[in-house]
PDB file of C-alpha atoms in Angstrom:
ATOM      1  CA  UNK O   1      38.846  -1.412  -2.292  1.00 41.00           C
ATOM      2  CA  UNK O   2      38.723  -4.552  -3.673  1.00 35.00           C
ATOM      3  CA  UNK O   3      36.233  -5.788  -6.336  1.00 36.00           C
ATOM      4  CA  UNK O   4      33.992  -7.681  -3.400  1.00 35.00           C
ATOM      5  CA  UNK O   5      33.930  -4.273  -1.613  1.00 38.00           C
ATOM      6  CA  UNK O   6      33.123  -2.040  -4.608  1.00 38.00           C
ATOM      7  CA  UNK O   7      30.580  -4.441  -5.519  1.00 40.00           C
ATOM      8  CA  UNK O   8      28.697  -4.308  -2.190  1.00 43.00           C
ATOM      9  CA  UNK O   9      28.977  -0.515  -2.134  1.00 48.00           C
ATOM     10  CA  UNK O  10      27.633  -0.494  -5.838  1.00 46.00           C
ATOM     11  CA  UNK O  11      24.530  -3.113  -4.837  1.00 78.00           C
ATOM     12  CA  UNK O  12      24.056  -0.682  -1.528  1.00 77.00           C
ATOM     13  CA  UNK O  13      23.785   2.505  -3.671  1.00 75.00           C
ATOM     14  CA  UNK O  14      21.126   0.675  -5.862  1.00 78.00           C
ATOM     15  CA  UNK O  15      18.899  -0.647  -3.469  1.00 74.00           C
ATOM     16  CA  UNK O  16      18.964   2.857  -1.587  1.00 78.00           C
ATOM     17  CA  UNK O  17      17.555   4.077  -4.693  1.00 68.00           C
ATOM     18  CA  UNK O  18      14.930   1.101  -5.085  1.00 66.00           C
ATOM     19  CA  UNK O  19      13.841   2.174  -1.561  1.00 66.00           C
ATOM     20  CA  UNK O  20      13.453   5.635  -2.596  1.00 66.00           C
ATOM     21  CA  UNK O  21      11.400   5.046  -5.779  1.00 68.00           C
ATOM     22  CA  UNK O  22       9.319   2.606  -3.642  1.00 69.00           C
ATOM     23  CA  UNK O  23       8.306   5.131  -0.984  1.00 74.00           C
ATOM     24  CA  UNK O  24       7.986   7.687  -3.327  1.00 71.00           C
ATOM     25  CA  UNK O  25       7.789   7.113  -7.604  1.00 77.00           C
ATOM     26  CA  UNK O  26       9.154  10.015  -9.030  1.00 74.00           C
ATOM     27  CA  UNK O  27      11.308  10.939 -12.150  1.00 74.00           C
ATOM     28  CA  UNK O  28      11.931   8.955 -15.555  1.00 64.00           C
ATOM     29  CA  UNK O  29      11.661   5.400 -13.559  1.00 64.00           C
ATOM     30  CA  UNK O  30       8.300   6.193 -11.978  1.00 69.00           C
ATOM     31  CA  UNK O  31       6.192   4.349 -14.388  1.00 70.00           C
ATOM     32  CA  UNK O  32       8.316   1.313 -14.446  1.00 76.00           C
ATOM     33  CA  UNK O  33       8.228   1.486 -10.719  1.00 67.00           C
ATOM     34  CA  UNK O  34       4.561   1.573 -10.632  1.00 72.00           C
ATOM     35  CA  UNK O  35       4.505  -1.172 -13.316  1.00 81.00           C
ATOM     36  CA  UNK O  36       6.610  -3.262 -11.254  1.00 81.00           C
ATOM     37  CA  UNK O  37       4.740  -2.903  -7.799  1.00 78.00           C
ATOM     38  CA  UNK O  38       1.799  -4.178  -9.920  1.00 78.00           C
ATOM     39  CA  UNK O  39       3.603  -7.439 -10.617  1.00 87.00           C
ATOM     40  CA  UNK O  40       4.925  -8.158  -7.921  1.00 82.00           C
ATOM     41  CA  UNK O  41       2.236  -7.062  -5.364  1.00 87.00           C
ATOM     42  CA  UNK O  42      -0.228  -8.673  -7.141  1.00 93.00           C
ATOM     43  CA  UNK O  43      -2.047 -11.642  -5.444  1.00 94.00           C
ATOM     44  CA  UNK O  44      -1.179  -8.889  -2.118  1.00 95.00           C
ATOM     45  CA  UNK O  45      -3.886  -6.378  -4.055  1.00 96.00           C
ATOM     46  CA  UNK O  46      -6.474  -8.908  -5.188  1.00 97.00           C
ATOM     47  CA  UNK O  47      -6.831 -10.934  -1.860  1.00 97.00           C
ATOM     48  CA  UNK O  48      -6.822  -7.469  -0.141  1.00 98.00           C
ATOM     49  CA  UNK O  49      -9.570  -6.633  -2.519  1.00 98.00           C
ATOM     50  CA  UNK O  50     -11.485  -9.876  -1.596  1.00 97.00           C
ATOM     51  CA  UNK O  51     -11.142  -8.933   1.716  1.00 97.00           C
ATOM     52  CA  UNK O  52     -12.886  -5.930   1.392  1.00 97.00           C
ATOM     53  CA  UNK O  53     -16.204  -7.583   0.964  1.00 97.00           C
ATOM     54  CA  UNK O  54     -17.050  -4.965  -1.371  1.00 98.00           C
ATOM     55  CA  UNK O  55     -20.923  -4.388  -1.326  1.00 97.00           C
ATOM     56  CA  UNK O  56     -23.496  -1.493  -2.842  1.00 97.00           C
ATOM     57  CA  UNK O  57     -22.922   1.857  -2.476  1.00 97.00           C
ATOM     58  CA  UNK O  58     -19.601   1.199  -0.334  1.00 98.00           C
ATOM     59  CA  UNK O  59     -17.154   4.406  -0.274  1.00 98.00           C
ATOM     60  CA  UNK O  60     -13.714   3.561  -0.420  1.00 98.00           C
ATOM     61  CA  UNK O  61     -10.800   5.097   0.126  1.00 98.00           C
ATOM     62  CA  UNK O  62      -7.250   3.563  -0.489  1.00 98.00           C
ATOM     63  CA  UNK O  63      -4.418   5.360   0.529  1.00 98.00           C
ATOM     64  CA  UNK O  64      -1.341   4.743  -2.038  1.00 96.00           C
ATOM     65  CA  UNK O  65      -2.674   3.813  -4.873  1.00 94.00           C
ATOM     66  CA  UNK O  66       0.057   4.128  -7.509  1.00 92.00           C
ATOM     67  CA  UNK O  67      -1.016   3.919 -10.829  1.00 95.00           C
ATOM     68  CA  UNK O  68      -4.790   2.899 -10.404  1.00 96.00           C
ATOM     69  CA  UNK O  69      -4.038  -0.414 -11.734  1.00 96.00           C
ATOM     70  CA  UNK O  70      -7.131  -2.391  -9.457  1.00 97.00           C
ATOM     71  CA  UNK O  71      -9.175   0.180  -9.398  1.00 98.00           C
ATOM     72  CA  UNK O  72     -10.951  -1.846 -11.815  1.00 97.00           C
ATOM     73  CA  UNK O  73     -11.112  -4.283  -9.460  1.00 97.00           C
ATOM     74  CA  UNK O  74     -13.255  -2.744  -6.776  1.00 98.00           C
ATOM     75  CA  UNK O  75     -15.392  -0.877  -8.894  1.00 98.00           C
ATOM     76  CA  UNK O  76     -16.330  -3.834 -11.316  1.00 96.00           C
ATOM     77  CA  UNK O  77     -17.962  -5.382  -8.178  1.00 95.00           C
ATOM     78  CA  UNK O  78     -20.861  -2.863  -8.296  1.00 96.00           C
ATOM     79  CA  UNK O  79     -22.000   0.516 -10.491  1.00 96.00           C
ATOM     80  CA  UNK O  80     -23.210   2.028  -6.973  1.00 98.00           C
ATOM     81  CA  UNK O  81     -19.364   1.362  -5.482  1.00 98.00           C
ATOM     82  CA  UNK O  82     -17.648   5.069  -5.272  1.00 98.00           C
ATOM     83  CA  UNK O  83     -13.296   5.142  -4.963  1.00 98.00           C
ATOM     84  CA  UNK O  84     -11.106   7.870  -4.092  1.00 98.00           C
ATOM     85  CA  UNK O  85      -7.459   7.159  -4.078  1.00 98.00           C
ATOM     86  CA  UNK O  86      -4.717   9.244  -2.413  1.00 97.00           C
ATOM     87  CA  UNK O  87      -1.201   8.904  -2.873  1.00 95.00           C
ATOM     88  CA  UNK O  88       2.024  11.495  -2.309  1.00 89.00           C
ATOM     89  CA  UNK O  89       3.765  10.810  -5.837  1.00 92.00           C
ATOM     90  CA  UNK O  90       2.518  13.107  -8.012  1.00 93.00           C
ATOM     91  CA  UNK O  91       3.544  10.718 -11.061  1.00 92.00           C
ATOM     92  CA  UNK O  92       1.335   7.705  -9.712  1.00 93.00           C
ATOM     93  CA  UNK O  93      -1.732  10.484  -9.603  1.00 95.00           C
ATOM     94  CA  UNK O  94      -1.183  11.318 -13.050  1.00 94.00           C
ATOM     95  CA  UNK O  95      -0.738   7.702 -14.016  1.00 95.00           C
ATOM     96  CA  UNK O  96      -3.842   6.803 -12.096  1.00 97.00           C
ATOM     97  CA  UNK O  97      -6.110   9.409 -13.748  1.00 97.00           C
ATOM     98  CA  UNK O  98      -4.626   8.409 -17.349  1.00 96.00           C
ATOM     99  CA  UNK O  99      -5.520   4.857 -16.825  1.00 96.00           C
ATOM    100  CA  UNK O 100      -8.981   5.183 -15.229  1.00 98.00           C
ATOM    101  CA  UNK O 101      -9.905   8.295 -17.653  1.00 97.00           C
ATOM    102  CA  UNK O 102     -13.849   6.516 -17.960  1.00 97.00           C
ATOM    103  CA  UNK O 103     -13.887   6.235 -13.872  1.00 98.00           C
ATOM    104  CA  UNK O 104     -13.173   9.589 -13.398  1.00 97.00           C
ATOM    105  CA  UNK O 105     -16.035  10.949 -16.289  1.00 96.00           C
ATOM    106  CA  UNK O 106     -18.796   9.468 -14.654  1.00 96.00           C
ATOM    107  CA  UNK O 107     -17.528  10.822 -11.121  1.00 96.00           C
ATOM    108  CA  UNK O 108     -16.795   7.053  -9.753  1.00 97.00           C
ATOM    109  CA  UNK O 109     -13.226   7.867  -8.972  1.00 98.00           C
ATOM    110  CA  UNK O 110     -11.036  10.733  -7.775  1.00 98.00           C
ATOM    111  CA  UNK O 111      -7.775  10.501  -7.085  1.00 98.00           C
ATOM    112  CA  UNK O 112      -5.640  12.950  -5.150  1.00 97.00           C
ATOM    113  CA  UNK O 113      -2.072  14.057  -4.272  1.00 96.00           C
ATOM    114  CA  UNK O 114      -2.299  13.773  -0.707  1.00 95.00           C
ATOM    115  CA  UNK O 115      -0.310  12.691   2.752  1.00 94.00           C
ATOM    116  CA  UNK O 116      -2.274  10.270   4.890  1.00 96.00           C
ATOM    117  CA  UNK O 117      -1.554  12.798   7.925  1.00 96.00           C
ATOM    118  CA  UNK O 118      -3.972  15.455   6.212  1.00 96.00           C
ATOM    119  CA  UNK O 119      -6.831  13.973   3.953  1.00 97.00           C
ATOM    120  CA  UNK O 120      -9.152  16.594   2.772  1.00 95.00           C
ATOM    121  CA  UNK O 121     -12.145  14.958   3.515  1.00 98.00           C
ATOM    122  CA  UNK O 122     -15.572  15.787   5.647  1.00 98.00           C
ATOM    123  CA  UNK O 123     -15.855  13.111   8.599  1.00 98.00           C
ATOM    124  CA  UNK O 124     -17.178   9.926   7.905  1.00 98.00           C
ATOM    125  CA  UNK O 125     -16.690  10.014   4.046  1.00 98.00           C
ATOM    126  CA  UNK O 126     -16.019   6.105   4.155  1.00 98.00           C
ATOM    127  CA  UNK O 127     -16.830   3.296   5.188  1.00 98.00           C
ATOM    128  CA  UNK O 128     -13.800   1.340   3.699  1.00 98.00           C
ATOM    129  CA  UNK O 129     -10.389   1.958   3.631  1.00 98.00           C
ATOM    130  CA  UNK O 130      -7.508   0.198   2.764  1.00 98.00           C
ATOM    131  CA  UNK O 131      -3.815   0.295   1.628  1.00 98.00           C
ATOM    132  CA  UNK O 132      -1.374  -1.861   0.586  1.00 97.00           C
ATOM    133  CA  UNK O 133       2.546  -1.938   1.343  1.00 96.00           C
ATOM    134  CA  UNK O 134       2.571   1.907   2.424  1.00 96.00           C
ATOM    135  CA  UNK O 135       2.449   1.329   6.389  1.00 97.00           C
ATOM    136  CA  UNK O 136       6.337   0.985   6.134  1.00 96.00           C
ATOM    137  CA  UNK O 137       6.515   4.721   5.168  1.00 94.00           C
ATOM    138  CA  UNK O 138       4.204   6.450   7.613  1.00 97.00           C
ATOM    139  CA  UNK O 139       6.789   8.673   9.419  1.00 93.00           C
ATOM    140  CA  UNK O 140       3.958   9.605  12.207  1.00 97.00           C
ATOM    141  CA  UNK O 141       1.802   6.141  12.150  1.00 98.00           C
ATOM    142  CA  UNK O 142      -0.389   7.637  15.235  1.00 98.00           C
ATOM    143  CA  UNK O 143      -1.099  10.658  12.973  1.00 98.00           C
ATOM    144  CA  UNK O 144      -2.329   8.607   9.740  1.00 98.00           C
ATOM    145  CA  UNK O 145      -4.745   6.290  11.836  1.00 98.00           C
ATOM    146  CA  UNK O 146      -5.957   9.261  13.626  1.00 98.00           C
ATOM    147  CA  UNK O 147      -7.020  11.092  10.006  1.00 98.00           C
ATOM    148  CA  UNK O 148      -8.218   7.516   8.967  1.00 98.00           C
ATOM    149  CA  UNK O 149     -10.019   7.350  11.984  1.00 98.00           C
ATOM    150  CA  UNK O 150     -11.645  10.598  11.368  1.00 98.00           C
ATOM    151  CA  UNK O 151     -12.712   9.952   7.898  1.00 98.00           C
ATOM    152  CA  UNK O 152     -14.012   6.345   8.162  1.00 98.00           C
ATOM    153  CA  UNK O 153     -17.671   5.630   9.548  1.00 98.00           C
ATOM    154  CA  UNK O 154     -18.338   4.678  12.758  1.00 97.00           C
ATOM    155  CA  UNK O 155     -18.884   1.167  11.287  1.00 93.00           C
ATOM    156  CA  UNK O 156     -16.189   1.204   8.823  1.00 97.00           C
ATOM    157  CA  UNK O 157     -13.330  -1.165   8.607  1.00 98.00           C
ATOM    158  CA  UNK O 158      -9.546  -0.334   8.121  1.00 98.00           C
ATOM    159  CA  UNK O 159      -7.906  -2.995   5.950  1.00 98.00           C
ATOM    160  CA  UNK O 160      -3.766  -3.049   6.287  1.00 98.00           C
ATOM    161  CA  UNK O 161      -1.638  -5.201   4.262  1.00 98.00           C
ATOM    162  CA  UNK O 162       2.106  -5.353   4.261  1.00 98.00           C
ATOM    163  CA  UNK O 163       4.979  -7.984   4.415  1.00 96.00           C
ATOM    164  CA  UNK O 164       5.363  -9.228   8.097  1.00 97.00           C
ATOM    165  CA  UNK O 165       8.485  -8.209   9.788  1.00 97.00           C
ATOM    166  CA  UNK O 166      10.159 -11.456   9.461  1.00 94.00           C
ATOM    167  CA  UNK O 167       9.878 -11.077   5.664  1.00 94.00           C
ATOM    168  CA  UNK O 168      10.804  -7.535   5.267  1.00 93.00           C
ATOM    169  CA  UNK O 169      13.709  -7.353   7.574  1.00 93.00           C
ATOM    170  CA  UNK O 170      15.341 -10.079   4.717  1.00 88.00           C
ATOM    171  CA  UNK O 171      14.798  -7.870   1.851  1.00 87.00           C
ATOM    172  CA  UNK O 172      18.349  -5.706   0.853  1.00 81.00           C
ATOM    173  CA  UNK O 173      16.357  -2.477   0.478  1.00 83.00           C
ATOM    174  CA  UNK O 174      13.980  -1.995   3.769  1.00 87.00           C
ATOM    175  CA  UNK O 175      17.132  -0.893   5.629  1.00 83.00           C
ATOM    176  CA  UNK O 176      16.537   2.504   3.725  1.00 86.00           C
ATOM    177  CA  UNK O 177      13.940   4.676   5.475  1.00 82.00           C
ATOM    178  CA  UNK O 178      11.281   0.924   6.074  1.00 92.00           C
ATOM    179  CA  UNK O 179       9.615   0.710   9.230  1.00 95.00           C
ATOM    180  CA  UNK O 180       8.745  -3.308   9.618  1.00 97.00           C
ATOM    181  CA  UNK O 181       6.126  -4.733  11.654  1.00 98.00           C
ATOM    182  CA  UNK O 182       4.889  -7.981  12.924  1.00 98.00           C
ATOM    183  CA  UNK O 183       1.214  -8.653  13.265  1.00 97.00           C
ATOM    184  CA  UNK O 184       1.572  -8.190  16.800  1.00 98.00           C
ATOM    185  CA  UNK O 185       3.122  -4.561  16.441  1.00 98.00           C
ATOM    186  CA  UNK O 186       0.414  -3.805  13.795  1.00 98.00           C
ATOM    187  CA  UNK O 187      -2.318  -4.798  16.517  1.00 98.00           C
ATOM    188  CA  UNK O 188      -0.880  -2.764  19.212  1.00 98.00           C
ATOM    189  CA  UNK O 189      -0.528   0.372  17.137  1.00 98.00           C
ATOM    190  CA  UNK O 190      -3.981  -0.081  15.993  1.00 98.00           C
ATOM    191  CA  UNK O 191      -5.032  -0.751  19.456  1.00 98.00           C
ATOM    192  CA  UNK O 192      -3.185   2.382  20.900  1.00 98.00           C
ATOM    193  CA  UNK O 193      -4.707   4.624  18.170  1.00 98.00           C
ATOM    194  CA  UNK O 194      -8.412   3.788  18.507  1.00 97.00           C
ATOM    195  CA  UNK O 195      -8.754   0.881  16.196  1.00 98.00           C
ATOM    196  CA  UNK O 196      -9.763  -2.997  17.429  1.00 97.00           C
ATOM    197  CA  UNK O 197      -8.317  -5.918  15.157  1.00 98.00           C
ATOM    198  CA  UNK O 198     -11.174  -8.330  14.281  1.00 98.00           C
ATOM    199  CA  UNK O 199      -8.953 -10.550  12.157  1.00 98.00           C
ATOM    200  CA  UNK O 200      -5.709 -10.857  10.719  1.00 98.00           C
ATOM    201  CA  UNK O 201      -4.885 -13.156   7.687  1.00 97.00           C
ATOM    202  CA  UNK O 202      -1.689 -14.365   6.267  1.00 97.00           C
ATOM    203  CA  UNK O 203      -1.072 -15.975   3.119  1.00 96.00           C
ATOM    204  CA  UNK O 204       2.387 -17.461   1.489  1.00 94.00           C
ATOM    205  CA  UNK O 205       4.026 -16.520  -1.822  1.00 91.00           C
ATOM    206  CA  UNK O 206       6.460 -17.998  -4.306  1.00 85.00           C
ATOM    207  CA  UNK O 207      10.234 -16.822  -2.750  1.00 84.00           C
ATOM    208  CA  UNK O 208      11.250 -13.633  -4.117  1.00 78.00           C
ATOM    209  CA  UNK O 209      15.208 -13.605  -5.897  1.00 75.00           C
ATOM    210  CA  UNK O 210      17.551 -11.191  -5.318  1.00 65.00           C
ATOM    211  CA  UNK O 211      21.203 -11.584  -7.190  1.00 60.00           C
ATOM    212  CA  UNK O 212      20.292 -15.340  -6.763  1.00 71.00           C
ATOM    213  CA  UNK O 213      19.699 -15.904  -3.571  1.00 74.00           C
ATOM    214  CA  UNK O 214      15.761 -16.501  -3.124  1.00 81.00           C
ATOM    215  CA  UNK O 215      13.998 -14.988  -0.215  1.00 81.00           C
ATOM    216  CA  UNK O 216      10.767 -16.330   1.691  1.00 83.00           C
ATOM    217  CA  UNK O 217       7.728 -14.052   0.899  1.00 91.00           C
ATOM    218  CA  UNK O 218       4.345 -13.329   2.326  1.00 96.00           C
ATOM    219  CA  UNK O 219       2.019 -10.844   3.291  1.00 97.00           C
ATOM    220  CA  UNK O 220      -0.619 -10.725   5.830  1.00 98.00           C
ATOM    221  CA  UNK O 221      -3.828  -8.156   5.826  1.00 98.00           C
ATOM    222  CA  UNK O 222      -5.034  -6.690   9.273  1.00 98.00           C
ATOM    223  CA  UNK O 223      -8.554  -5.899   9.251  1.00 98.00           C
ATOM    224  CA  UNK O 224      -9.811  -3.055  12.283  1.00 98.00           C
ATOM    225  CA  UNK O 225     -12.574  -1.360  13.060  1.00 98.00           C
ATOM    226  CA  UNK O 226     -12.839   1.495  15.346  1.00 95.00           C
ATOM    227  CA  UNK O 227     -13.490   1.642  18.639  1.00 92.00           C
TER     228      UNK O 227
END
């Protein structure tokens, strides 16, 4: 194996580990991964929260809240808003609870270890559900959408924020366990599983750099209602 091949092999292993951590932060690097996700997805999260159009007494569910950094941006909108976050990373659930201790004490927030295919909430529990950068990791998206539809009120809204396939397929780590989607793909998936897309918003960001190469970067937010 020559030097180029060795470097390529080393990079492949590195990208595989990055993909694993992005899917489910764990171990010694979990805290750092959570912080890096906050930084890399800052505009994506803030704009998604803006599109939620938070109103008094909203009951909000987030799938994959990470370390809960953006919870304050939701609960700060109105004192009557309640927030629930679910993640299947034990490390992130712990971090979110520590970061939002006051919201836990006054029962405005709750954080749960859960797989999105099986949520331990009654039917019609939330009028707004959102998720940022998790759809790539849904092993059974139909089951996830069925469960989200179950816990969403009849007039509720679901927001799915993601980076489109045209962007994701150029990132070196996404060949390790990511499923990527175009706007058409997400619309079809929602349409086949009890939702109707009402709006798709696309935003371009500054390019991302990987080993000296700048790659196109943008995100989209798909807003849907139950049918």
